């Protein structure tokens, strides 16, 4: 496996000496599990309109359409498994001193892979909450019904961040704090198109971190990283973890 991919020595050296590693992940890390990304040629936004399906206005004007779509995505997420990239990140967490993942993904695959310190920048599609009062909603969502909040009667929605909405305040604060204090930052499988998440690598670099990007393709934020591995994360991450273990053993 090691022969398939050359990883520069400097990456492993820096990782071995890092005391605080922060990871930002995007849809690409789940691609090898069978969850579609958003902006790749076969991605979700090539086929669907984000304003209709992932915005407050979209939900207001056609909640049933939005619910049907989220239920479909839930079924996909339920039916897939964490991939070798997710598993390698969970292992990395176990062998380094301080580690956190900030994910834009709503699929909980990092948690299912065993990662402990995962914070969700865009919420998740497993949970639901009230549109009006934010009260969590635990009942199953039945097909063709629009659930109502038991506390205030408001409409129930998936617990995700839609276009135009703020990110969960505390999670964003933690992300900005960790990005500016870490000494090694890894950006994985994100196009870097959606802010504020896409601003985290730059924040890390400005504050002195070494930044590595792992992506199947070049992105708009590739250049601000000191190192890039242009390969699928499910291939690159296990190799990195193996090399790191060999070095520190
Ligand atoms: P995108 O779809 O914008 O980008 C996915 C990235 O993953 C691209 O840069 C691909 O090159 C890369 N990629 C694809 N397969 C990969 C693989 N196997 N290994 C590594 N990289 C791979 O997804 P995000 O950047 O996550 O927001 O999108 C950010 C946000 O935009 C999402 O959280 C979502 C979306 O609209 C909301 O829903 C609020
Ligand atoms: Zn409510």
mmCIF file of C-alpha atoms and ligand atoms in Angstrom:
data_model
loop_
_atom_site.group_PDB
_atom_site.id
_atom_site.type_symbol
_atom_site.label_atom_id
_atom_site.label_comp_id
_atom_site.label_asym_id
_atom_site.label_seq_id
_atom_site.Cartn_x
_atom_site.Cartn_y
_atom_site.Cartn_z
ATOM 1 C CA UNK A 1 0.000 0.000 0.000
ATOM 2 C CA UNK A 2 2.811 2.410 0.899
ATOM 3 C CA UNK A 3 4.247 2.177 -2.585
ATOM 4 C CA UNK A 4 1.047 3.461 -4.173
ATOM 5 C CA UNK A 5 1.418 6.894 -2.691
ATOM 6 C CA UNK A 6 4.505 8.955 -1.902
ATOM 7 C CA UNK A 7 4.105 11.023 1.247
ATOM 8 C CA UNK A 8 6.808 13.673 1.734
ATOM 9 C CA UNK A 9 9.009 13.100 4.809
ATOM 10 C CA UNK A 10 8.367 16.627 6.013
ATOM 11 C CA UNK A 11 4.670 15.829 6.502
ATOM 12 C CA UNK A 12 5.379 12.872 8.751
ATOM 13 C CA UNK A 13 8.166 14.752 10.599
ATOM 14 C CA UNK A 14 5.906 17.692 11.310
ATOM 15 C CA UNK A 15 3.070 15.384 12.367
ATOM 16 C CA UNK A 16 5.328 13.427 14.700
ATOM 17 C CA UNK A 17 6.359 16.663 16.402
ATOM 18 C CA UNK A 18 2.920 18.250 16.511
ATOM 19 C CA UNK A 19 1.325 18.784 19.880
ATOM 20 C CA UNK A 20 -2.090 19.917 18.657
ATOM 21 C CA UNK A 21 -3.641 18.713 15.406
ATOM 22 C CA UNK A 22 -6.850 20.177 14.007
ATOM 23 C CA UNK A 23 -8.701 18.633 11.081
ATOM 24 C CA UNK A 24 -11.347 20.226 8.861
ATOM 25 C CA UNK A 25 -13.324 17.770 6.775
ATOM 26 C CA UNK A 26 -15.823 18.122 3.951
ATOM 27 C CA UNK A 27 -17.930 15.893 1.772
ATOM 28 C CA UNK A 28 -14.891 14.337 0.033
ATOM 29 C CA UNK A 29 -13.981 12.350 3.145
ATOM 30 C CA UNK A 30 -17.305 10.498 2.880
ATOM 31 C CA UNK A 31 -17.221 10.055 -0.899
ATOM 32 C CA UNK A 32 -15.594 6.629 -0.648
ATOM 33 C CA UNK A 33 -18.398 5.525 1.675
ATOM 34 C CA UNK A 34 -20.858 6.232 -1.130
ATOM 35 C CA UNK A 35 -22.189 9.595 0.042
ATOM 36 C CA UNK A 36 -22.203 12.080 -2.822
ATOM 37 C CA UNK A 37 -20.273 15.337 -2.562
ATOM 38 C CA UNK A 38 -21.915 18.662 -3.446
ATOM 39 C CA UNK A 39 -19.787 20.337 -6.100
ATOM 40 C CA UNK A 40 -18.115 17.492 -7.976
ATOM 41 C CA UNK A 41 -19.483 16.930 -11.509
ATOM 42 C CA UNK A 42 -21.809 14.174 -10.213
ATOM 43 C CA UNK A 43 -22.426 16.054 -6.947
ATOM 44 C CA UNK A 44 -25.689 16.918 -5.224
ATOM 45 C CA UNK A 45 -25.783 20.551 -6.402
ATOM 46 C CA UNK A 46 -25.373 19.444 -10.016
ATOM 47 C CA UNK A 47 -28.769 17.800 -9.781
ATOM 48 C CA UNK A 48 -30.667 19.688 -7.086
ATOM 49 C CA UNK A 49 -31.259 23.351 -6.333
ATOM 50 C CA UNK A 50 -29.794 24.336 -2.959
ATOM 51 C CA UNK A 51 -32.199 27.272 -2.628
ATOM 52 C CA UNK A 52 -35.158 24.889 -2.841
ATOM 53 C CA UNK A 53 -33.778 22.175 -0.586
ATOM 54 C CA UNK A 54 -31.354 23.766 1.819
ATOM 55 C CA UNK A 55 -32.623 27.217 2.723
ATOM 56 C CA UNK A 56 -35.234 28.695 5.039
ATOM 57 C CA UNK A 57 -37.180 30.060 2.057
ATOM 58 C CA UNK A 58 -37.168 26.640 0.425
ATOM 59 C CA UNK A 59 -38.476 25.002 3.588
ATOM 60 C CA UNK A 60 -41.150 27.694 4.034
ATOM 61 C CA UNK A 61 -42.454 27.375 0.505
ATOM 62 C CA UNK A 62 -42.357 23.592 0.180
ATOM 63 C CA UNK A 63 -41.647 21.756 3.441
ATOM 64 C CA UNK A 64 -42.760 18.405 2.032
ATOM 65 C CA UNK A 65 -40.223 18.572 -0.792
ATOM 66 C CA UNK A 66 -37.487 19.417 1.702
ATOM 67 C CA UNK A 67 -38.532 16.619 4.088
ATOM 68 C CA UNK A 68 -38.697 14.001 1.334
ATOM 69 C CA UNK A 69 -35.202 14.948 0.222
ATOM 70 C CA UNK A 70 -33.735 14.822 3.731
ATOM 71 C CA UNK A 71 -35.422 11.484 4.415
ATOM 72 C CA UNK A 72 -33.830 10.138 1.259
ATOM 73 C CA UNK A 73 -30.403 11.382 2.308
ATOM 74 C CA UNK A 74 -30.912 9.901 5.775
ATOM 75 C CA UNK A 75 -31.651 6.532 4.243
ATOM 76 C CA UNK A 76 -28.409 6.761 2.256
ATOM 77 C CA UNK A 77 -26.359 7.741 5.305
ATOM 78 C CA UNK A 78 -27.952 4.909 7.326
ATOM 79 C CA UNK A 79 -27.038 2.392 4.680
ATOM 80 C CA UNK A 80 -23.335 3.245 4.339
ATOM 81 C CA UNK A 81 -20.286 2.631 6.498
ATOM 82 C CA UNK A 82 -17.318 4.760 7.552
ATOM 83 C CA UNK A 83 -14.432 4.275 5.093
ATOM 84 C CA UNK A 84 -10.699 3.790 5.573
ATOM 85 C CA UNK A 85 -10.217 7.572 5.738
ATOM 86 C CA UNK A 86 -12.650 7.979 8.643
ATOM 87 C CA UNK A 87 -11.080 5.010 10.413
ATOM 88 C CA UNK A 88 -7.546 6.364 9.960
ATOM 89 C CA UNK A 89 -8.602 9.699 11.484
ATOM 90 C CA UNK A 90 -10.049 7.868 14.494
ATOM 91 C CA UNK A 91 -6.747 6.050 14.880
ATOM 92 C CA UNK A 92 -4.756 9.258 14.495
ATOM 93 C CA UNK A 93 -6.705 10.743 17.387
ATOM 94 C CA UNK A 94 -5.645 7.816 19.576
ATOM 95 C CA UNK A 95 -1.922 8.246 18.885
ATOM 96 C CA UNK A 96 -1.407 12.009 19.038
ATOM 97 C CA UNK A 97 -1.513 14.291 22.098
ATOM 98 C CA UNK A 98 -4.318 16.707 21.224
ATOM 99 C CA UNK A 99 -6.689 16.299 18.323
ATOM 100 C CA UNK A 100 -9.968 17.661 17.076
ATOM 101 C CA UNK A 101 -12.079 17.278 13.974
ATOM 102 C CA UNK A 102 -14.347 20.044 12.732
ATOM 103 C CA UNK A 103 -16.578 18.619 10.066
ATOM 104 C CA UNK A 104 -18.915 20.240 7.577
ATOM 105 C CA UNK A 105 -20.471 16.818 7.049
ATOM 106 C CA UNK A 106 -23.863 16.015 8.465
ATOM 107 C CA UNK A 107 -23.519 12.223 8.186
ATOM 108 C CA UNK A 108 -21.960 11.319 11.579
ATOM 109 C CA UNK A 109 -19.536 8.948 9.847
ATOM 110 C CA UNK A 110 -16.572 10.286 11.870
ATOM 111 C CA UNK A 111 -18.382 9.434 15.095
ATOM 112 C CA UNK A 112 -19.373 6.013 13.763
ATOM 113 C CA UNK A 113 -15.700 5.397 12.886
ATOM 114 C CA UNK A 114 -14.779 5.977 16.527
ATOM 115 C CA UNK A 115 -13.552 9.580 16.493
ATOM 116 C CA UNK A 116 -14.241 11.149 19.891
ATOM 117 C CA UNK A 117 -13.570 14.823 19.504
ATOM 118 C CA UNK A 118 -15.784 15.720 16.560
ATOM 119 C CA UNK A 119 -17.636 19.008 16.262
ATOM 120 C CA UNK A 120 -20.268 19.584 13.607
ATOM 121 C CA UNK A 121 -20.050 22.951 11.873
ATOM 122 C CA UNK A 122 -23.193 22.346 9.784
ATOM 123 C CA UNK A 123 -25.241 20.250 12.215
ATOM 124 C CA UNK A 124 -26.309 16.743 11.240
ATOM 125 C CA UNK A 125 -29.152 15.057 9.402
ATOM 126 C CA UNK A 126 -29.764 12.433 12.051
ATOM 127 C CA UNK A 127 -31.427 14.832 14.498
ATOM 128 C CA UNK A 128 -34.486 17.084 14.187
ATOM 129 C CA UNK A 129 -35.488 20.253 15.984
ATOM 130 C CA UNK A 130 -38.207 22.880 16.103
ATOM 131 C CA UNK A 131 -37.945 25.610 13.514
ATOM 132 C CA UNK A 132 -39.311 28.189 15.985
ATOM 133 C CA UNK A 133 -38.004 27.300 19.444
ATOM 134 C CA UNK A 134 -35.095 24.921 18.651
ATOM 135 C CA UNK A 135 -36.492 22.214 20.944
ATOM 136 C CA UNK A 136 -35.072 18.813 19.902
ATOM 137 C CA UNK A 137 -37.615 16.407 18.406
ATOM 138 C CA UNK A 138 -37.039 12.696 18.976
ATOM 139 C CA UNK A 139 -39.984 10.938 17.310
ATOM 140 C CA UNK A 140 -39.551 9.230 13.974
ATOM 141 C CA UNK A 141 -40.582 11.263 10.972
ATOM 142 C CA UNK A 142 -43.434 9.471 9.215
ATOM 143 C CA UNK A 143 -43.750 9.669 5.476
ATOM 144 C CA UNK A 144 -46.197 12.291 4.186
ATOM 145 C CA UNK A 145 -46.666 14.035 7.530
ATOM 146 C CA UNK A 146 -45.178 17.347 8.558
ATOM 147 C CA UNK A 147 -44.262 16.987 12.220
ATOM 148 C CA UNK A 148 -45.071 19.721 14.756
ATOM 149 C CA UNK A 149 -43.185 20.749 17.889
ATOM 150 C CA UNK A 150 -44.696 19.330 21.098
ATOM 151 C CA UNK A 151 -43.740 22.438 23.010
ATOM 152 C CA UNK A 152 -44.786 25.308 20.753
ATOM 153 C CA UNK A 153 -46.534 23.764 17.748
ATOM 154 C CA UNK A 154 -43.818 25.079 15.418
ATOM 155 C CA UNK A 155 -42.638 23.141 12.400
ATOM 156 C CA UNK A 156 -39.997 20.459 12.857
ATOM 157 C CA UNK A 157 -36.919 20.595 10.635
ATOM 158 C CA UNK A 158 -33.682 18.650 10.287
ATOM 159 C CA UNK A 159 -30.899 19.860 12.595
ATOM 160 C CA UNK A 160 -28.682 21.114 9.770
ATOM 161 C CA UNK A 161 -27.344 24.521 8.851
ATOM 162 C CA UNK A 162 -28.998 25.861 5.712
ATOM 163 C CA UNK A 163 -27.703 28.474 3.292
ATOM 164 C CA UNK A 164 -27.905 31.909 4.834
ATOM 165 C CA UNK A 165 -28.048 30.552 8.400
ATOM 166 C CA UNK A 166 -25.473 31.080 11.124
ATOM 167 C CA UNK A 167 -23.274 28.200 12.185
ATOM 168 C CA UNK A 168 -23.727 26.940 15.767
ATOM 169 C CA UNK A 169 -22.017 29.741 17.651
ATOM 170 C CA UNK A 170 -20.061 27.696 20.182
ATOM 171 C CA UNK A 171 -18.793 25.228 17.570
ATOM 172 C CA UNK A 172 -17.545 28.047 15.352
ATOM 173 C CA UNK A 173 -15.878 29.737 18.310
ATOM 174 C CA UNK A 174 -14.140 26.479 19.245
ATOM 175 C CA UNK A 175 -13.052 25.958 15.645
ATOM 176 C CA UNK A 176 -11.547 29.434 15.398
ATOM 177 C CA UNK A 177 -9.811 29.042 18.740
ATOM 178 C CA UNK A 178 -8.359 25.627 17.846
ATOM 179 C CA UNK A 179 -7.363 26.676 14.324
ATOM 180 C CA UNK A 180 -5.422 29.606 15.719
ATOM 181 C CA UNK A 181 -3.702 27.567 18.439
ATOM 182 C CA UNK A 182 -2.865 24.304 16.682
ATOM 183 C CA UNK A 183 0.546 23.538 15.187
ATOM 184 C CA UNK A 184 -0.704 21.174 12.461
ATOM 185 C CA UNK A 185 -3.869 21.729 10.446
ATOM 186 C CA UNK A 186 -5.277 19.204 7.954
ATOM 187 C CA UNK A 187 -7.917 20.161 5.382
ATOM 188 C CA UNK A 188 -9.576 17.085 3.921
ATOM 189 C CA UNK A 189 -12.074 16.649 1.100
ATOM 190 C CA UNK A 190 -13.522 20.127 1.002
ATOM 191 C CA UNK A 191 -13.757 22.469 -1.966
ATOM 192 C CA UNK A 192 -13.176 25.426 0.357
ATOM 193 C CA UNK A 193 -16.095 27.266 -1.201
ATOM 194 C CA UNK A 194 -18.299 27.689 1.851
ATOM 195 C CA UNK A 195 -17.405 30.167 4.578
ATOM 196 C CA UNK A 196 -16.795 30.473 7.485
ATOM 197 C CA UNK A 197 -15.497 26.857 7.450
ATOM 198 C CA UNK A 198 -13.297 27.546 4.433
ATOM 199 C CA UNK A 199 -11.546 30.331 6.345
ATOM 200 C CA UNK A 200 -10.198 27.998 9.039
ATOM 201 C CA UNK A 201 -7.081 26.758 7.155
ATOM 202 C CA UNK A 202 -5.974 30.318 6.489
ATOM 203 C CA UNK A 203 -6.535 31.249 10.113
ATOM 204 C CA UNK A 204 -4.330 28.318 11.137
ATOM 205 C CA UNK A 205 -1.561 29.264 8.706
ATOM 206 C CA UNK A 206 -1.620 32.928 9.763
ATOM 207 C CA UNK A 207 -1.104 31.767 13.329
ATOM 208 C CA UNK A 208 1.914 29.635 12.495
ATOM 209 C CA UNK A 209 0.486 26.155 11.890
ATOM 210 C CA UNK A 210 1.787 23.811 9.222
ATOM 211 C CA UNK A 211 -1.150 23.095 6.911
ATOM 212 C CA UNK A 212 -1.672 19.982 4.823
ATOM 213 C CA UNK A 213 -4.462 19.578 2.291
ATOM 214 C CA UNK A 214 -5.699 16.148 1.234
ATOM 215 C CA UNK A 215 -8.079 16.306 -1.703
ATOM 216 C CA UNK A 216 -8.759 14.263 -4.811
ATOM 217 C CA UNK A 217 -8.398 17.518 -6.787
ATOM 218 C CA UNK A 218 -6.856 20.948 -6.591
ATOM 219 C CA UNK A 219 -9.086 23.526 -4.874
ATOM 220 C CA UNK A 220 -9.270 27.300 -4.539
ATOM 221 C CA UNK A 221 -7.573 27.021 -1.153
ATOM 222 C CA UNK A 222 -4.887 24.486 -2.139
ATOM 223 C CA UNK A 223 -2.189 27.114 -2.430
ATOM 224 C CA UNK A 224 -2.389 28.389 1.094
ATOM 225 C CA UNK A 225 -1.352 24.972 2.446
ATOM 226 C CA UNK A 226 2.370 24.203 2.783
ATOM 227 C CA UNK A 227 1.778 20.638 1.615
ATOM 228 C CA UNK A 228 -0.819 18.993 -0.608
ATOM 229 C CA UNK A 229 -1.658 15.386 -1.256
ATOM 230 C CA UNK A 230 -3.872 15.111 -4.300
ATOM 231 C CA UNK A 231 -5.391 11.693 -3.704
ATOM 232 C CA UNK A 232 -8.559 10.177 -2.267
ATOM 233 C CA UNK A 233 -8.535 10.562 1.511
ATOM 234 C CA UNK A 234 -9.436 6.896 1.984
ATOM 235 C CA UNK A 235 -6.130 6.066 0.355
ATOM 236 C CA UNK A 236 -3.903 8.833 1.759
ATOM 237 C CA UNK A 237 -4.948 8.842 5.419
ATOM 238 C CA UNK A 238 -4.177 5.173 6.235
ATOM 239 C CA UNK A 239 -0.736 5.573 4.632
ATOM 240 C CA UNK A 240 -0.024 8.693 6.690
ATOM 241 C CA UNK A 241 -1.081 7.012 9.930
ATOM 242 C CA UNK A 242 1.014 3.935 9.142
ATOM 243 C CA UNK A 243 4.101 6.046 8.382
ATOM 244 C CA UNK A 244 3.564 8.058 11.546
ATOM 245 C CA UNK A 245 3.270 4.909 13.657
ATOM 246 C CA UNK A 246 6.459 3.496 12.112
ATOM 247 C CA UNK A 247 8.302 6.700 12.873
ATOM 248 C CA UNK A 248 7.215 7.086 16.468
ATOM 249 C CA UNK A 249 7.316 3.414 17.409
HETATM 250 P P1 LIG B 1 -17.880 19.985 -1.951
HETATM 251 O O1 LIG B 1 -18.745 19.083 -2.726
HETATM 252 O O2 LIG B 1 -17.961 21.439 -2.224
HETATM 253 O O3 LIG B 1 -16.361 19.552 -2.148
HETATM 254 C C1 LIG B 1 -15.973 18.210 -2.049
HETATM 255 C C2 LIG B 1 -14.479 18.143 -2.217
HETATM 256 O O4 LIG B 1 -14.080 16.801 -1.998
HETATM 257 C C3 LIG B 1 -13.985 18.529 -3.620
HETATM 258 O O5 LIG B 1 -12.914 19.457 -3.479
HETATM 259 C C4 LIG B 1 -13.492 17.203 -4.209
HETATM 260 O O6 LIG B 1 -12.349 17.371 -5.044
HETATM 261 C C5 LIG B 1 -13.123 16.446 -2.954
HETATM 262 N N1 LIG B 1 -13.171 14.981 -3.071
HETATM 263 C C6 LIG B 1 -14.040 14.205 -3.766
HETATM 264 N N2 LIG B 1 -13.805 12.902 -3.536
HETATM 265 C C7 LIG B 1 -12.764 12.854 -2.661
HETATM 266 C C8 LIG B 1 -12.050 11.792 -2.032
HETATM 267 N N3 LIG B 1 -12.375 10.522 -2.221
HETATM 268 N N4 LIG B 1 -11.037 12.120 -1.195
HETATM 269 C C9 LIG B 1 -10.704 13.420 -0.972
HETATM 270 N N5 LIG B 1 -11.335 14.446 -1.553
HETATM 271 C C10 LIG B 1 -12.350 14.175 -2.372
HETATM 272 O O7 LIG B 1 -18.145 19.655 -0.404
HETATM 273 P P2 LIG B 1 -17.813 20.554 0.875
HETATM 274 O O8 LIG B 1 -16.561 21.320 0.678
HETATM 275 O O9 LIG B 1 -17.922 19.682 2.053
HETATM 276 O O10 LIG B 1 -23.205 22.898 3.236
HETATM 277 O O11 LIG B 1 -19.041 21.544 0.846
HETATM 278 C C11 LIG B 1 -19.182 22.485 1.862
HETATM 279 C C12 LIG B 1 -20.621 22.722 2.171
HETATM 280 O O12 LIG B 1 -21.337 23.038 0.975
HETATM 281 C C13 LIG B 1 -21.375 21.508 2.702
HETATM 282 O O13 LIG B 1 -21.206 21.319 4.076
HETATM 283 C C14 LIG B 1 -22.790 21.832 2.361
HETATM 284 C C15 LIG B 1 -22.594 22.327 0.963
HETATM 285 O O14 LIG B 1 -23.573 23.141 0.450
HETATM 286 C C16 LIG B 1 -24.418 22.989 3.694
HETATM 287 O O15 LIG B 1 -25.283 22.177 3.390
HETATM 288 C C17 LIG B 1 -24.636 24.141 4.626
HETATM 289 ZN ZN1 LIG B 2 -41.043 24.601 19.223
#
